[in-house]
Short mmCIF file of C-alpha atoms in Angstrom, two decimals:
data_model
loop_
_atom_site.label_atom_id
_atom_site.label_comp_id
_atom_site.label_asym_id
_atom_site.label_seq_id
_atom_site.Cartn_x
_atom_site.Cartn_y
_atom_site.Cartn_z
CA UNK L 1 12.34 -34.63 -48.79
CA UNK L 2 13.67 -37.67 -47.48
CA UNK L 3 11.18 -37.54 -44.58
CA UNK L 4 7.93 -37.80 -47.03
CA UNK L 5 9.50 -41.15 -48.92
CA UNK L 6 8.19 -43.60 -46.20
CA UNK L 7 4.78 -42.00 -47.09
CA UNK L 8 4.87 -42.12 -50.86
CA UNK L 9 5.98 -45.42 -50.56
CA UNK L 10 3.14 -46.45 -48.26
CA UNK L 11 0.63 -45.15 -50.92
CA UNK L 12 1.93 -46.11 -53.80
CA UNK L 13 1.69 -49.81 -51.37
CA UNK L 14 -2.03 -49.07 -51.51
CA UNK L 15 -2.82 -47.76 -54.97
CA UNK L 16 -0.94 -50.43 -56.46
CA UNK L 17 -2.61 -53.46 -53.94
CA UNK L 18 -6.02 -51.91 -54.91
CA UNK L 19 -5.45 -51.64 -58.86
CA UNK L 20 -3.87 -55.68 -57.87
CA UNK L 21 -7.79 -56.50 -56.32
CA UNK L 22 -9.75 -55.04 -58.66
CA UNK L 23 -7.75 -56.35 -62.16
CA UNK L 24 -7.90 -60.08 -60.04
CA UNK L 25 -11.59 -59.70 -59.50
CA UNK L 26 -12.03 -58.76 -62.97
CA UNK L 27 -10.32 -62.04 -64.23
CA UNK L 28 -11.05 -64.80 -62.01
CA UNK L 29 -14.51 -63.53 -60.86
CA UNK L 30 -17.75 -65.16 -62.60
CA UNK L 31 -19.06 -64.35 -65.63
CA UNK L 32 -22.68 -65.41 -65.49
CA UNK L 33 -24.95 -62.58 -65.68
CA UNK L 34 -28.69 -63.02 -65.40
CA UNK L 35 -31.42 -60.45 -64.55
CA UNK L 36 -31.53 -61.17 -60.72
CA UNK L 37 -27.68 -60.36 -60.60
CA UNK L 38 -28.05 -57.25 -62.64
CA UNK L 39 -31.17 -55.87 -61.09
CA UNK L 40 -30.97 -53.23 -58.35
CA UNK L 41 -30.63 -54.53 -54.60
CA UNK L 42 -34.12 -53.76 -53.02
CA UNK L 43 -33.11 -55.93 -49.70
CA UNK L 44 -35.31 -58.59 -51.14
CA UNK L 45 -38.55 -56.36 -51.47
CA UNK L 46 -39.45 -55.65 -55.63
CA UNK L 47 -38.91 -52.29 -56.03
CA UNK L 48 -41.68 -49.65 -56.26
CA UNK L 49 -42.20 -47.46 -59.17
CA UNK L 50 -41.94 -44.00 -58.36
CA UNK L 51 -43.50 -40.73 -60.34
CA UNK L 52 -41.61 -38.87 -63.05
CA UNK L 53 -40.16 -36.02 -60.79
CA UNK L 54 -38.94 -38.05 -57.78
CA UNK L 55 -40.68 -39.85 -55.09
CA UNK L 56 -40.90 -37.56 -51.74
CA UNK L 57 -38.67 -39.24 -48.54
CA UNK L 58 -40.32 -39.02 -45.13
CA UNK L 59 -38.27 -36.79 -43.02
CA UNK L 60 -37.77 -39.67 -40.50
CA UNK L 61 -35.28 -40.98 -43.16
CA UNK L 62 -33.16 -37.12 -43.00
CA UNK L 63 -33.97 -37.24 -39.15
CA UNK L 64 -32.39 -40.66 -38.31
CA UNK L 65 -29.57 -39.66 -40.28
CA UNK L 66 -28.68 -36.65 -38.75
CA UNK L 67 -28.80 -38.21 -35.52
CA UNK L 68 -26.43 -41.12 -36.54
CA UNK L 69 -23.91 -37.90 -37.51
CA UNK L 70 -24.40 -36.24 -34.39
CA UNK L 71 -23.49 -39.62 -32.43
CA UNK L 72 -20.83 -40.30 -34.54
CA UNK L 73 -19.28 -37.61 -34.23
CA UNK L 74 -19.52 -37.75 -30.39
CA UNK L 75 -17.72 -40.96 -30.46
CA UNK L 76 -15.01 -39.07 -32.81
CA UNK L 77 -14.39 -36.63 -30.08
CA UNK L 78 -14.37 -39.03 -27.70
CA UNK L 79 -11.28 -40.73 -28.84
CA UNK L 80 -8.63 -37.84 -28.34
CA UNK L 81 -10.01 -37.20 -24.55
CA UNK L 82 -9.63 -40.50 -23.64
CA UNK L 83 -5.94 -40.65 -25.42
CA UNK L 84 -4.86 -37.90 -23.79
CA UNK L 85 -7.24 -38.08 -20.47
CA UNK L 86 -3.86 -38.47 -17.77
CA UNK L 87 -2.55 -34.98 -19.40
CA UNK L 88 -6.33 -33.07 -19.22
CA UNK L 89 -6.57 -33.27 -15.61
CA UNK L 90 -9.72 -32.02 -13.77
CA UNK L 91 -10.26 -29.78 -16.51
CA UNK L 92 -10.66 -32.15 -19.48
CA UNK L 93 -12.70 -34.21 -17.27
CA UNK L 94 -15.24 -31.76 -16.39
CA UNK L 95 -15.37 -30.30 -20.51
CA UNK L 96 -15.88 -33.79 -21.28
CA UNK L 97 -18.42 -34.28 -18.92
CA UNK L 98 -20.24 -30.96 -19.95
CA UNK L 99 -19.93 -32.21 -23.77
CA UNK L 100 -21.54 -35.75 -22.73
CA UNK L 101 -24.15 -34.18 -20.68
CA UNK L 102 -25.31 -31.80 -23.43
CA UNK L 103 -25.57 -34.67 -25.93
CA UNK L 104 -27.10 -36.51 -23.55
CA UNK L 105 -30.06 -34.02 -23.14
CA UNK L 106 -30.43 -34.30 -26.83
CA UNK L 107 -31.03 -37.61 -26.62
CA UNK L 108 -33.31 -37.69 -24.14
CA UNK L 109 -35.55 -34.80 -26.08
CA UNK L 110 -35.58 -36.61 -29.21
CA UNK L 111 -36.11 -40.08 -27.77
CA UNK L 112 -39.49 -38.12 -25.48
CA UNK L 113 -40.60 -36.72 -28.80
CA UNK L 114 -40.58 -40.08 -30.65
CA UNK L 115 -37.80 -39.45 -32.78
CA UNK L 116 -36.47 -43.20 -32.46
CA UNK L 117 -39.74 -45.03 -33.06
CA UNK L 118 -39.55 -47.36 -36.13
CA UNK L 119 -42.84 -47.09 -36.75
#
């Protein structure tokens, strides 16, 4: 048991620091409200209506997204390899460079078929 008290103490650090912030926010932040500050953030642009059921997203919005989780999660393999890349050897280095390659090749097929233009 005594092993897991550095760890409750270290969160019960951070729940208590983040109760701290948001009671101090509460009491020393502004309290002028008008209807800019409680509208919804549109980056600047007035916000469309949209129909009863639910507007429709392009599926450029779902695309870029799961590209931005594929990458990511890339990167997140990534870390460990290059951590623990003197212990790997030749053999880490050449999965790694099979894992890179592959992603690679899906980026090159979705940047061919236009899957990063902005338009």
């Amino acid at each position: 048991m005594n092993a897991y008290v550095p760890i409750l103490v270290l969160g019960a650090l951070g729940a208590a620091f983040a109760v701290f912030s948001l009671v101090l926010a509460a009491i020393v932040g502004p309290k002028r409200y008008n209807r800019a500050k409680l509208a919804a953030y549109e980056c600047g642009i007035e916000p469309t209506p949209q129909p009863e059921g639910g507007g429709r997203f392009p599926v450029k919005y779902y695309l870029t997204a799961m590209l931005f989780i594929i990458f990511d999660i890339e990167i997140v393999f990534l870390y460990p390899w290059a951590v623990h890349f003197d212990s790997l050897g030749m053999f880490g280095l050449v999965q790694m460079l099979v894992f890179v390659g592959l992603i690679g090749v899906a980026y090159a097929y979705d940047w061919r078929r236009g899957g990063l233009e902005w338009d």
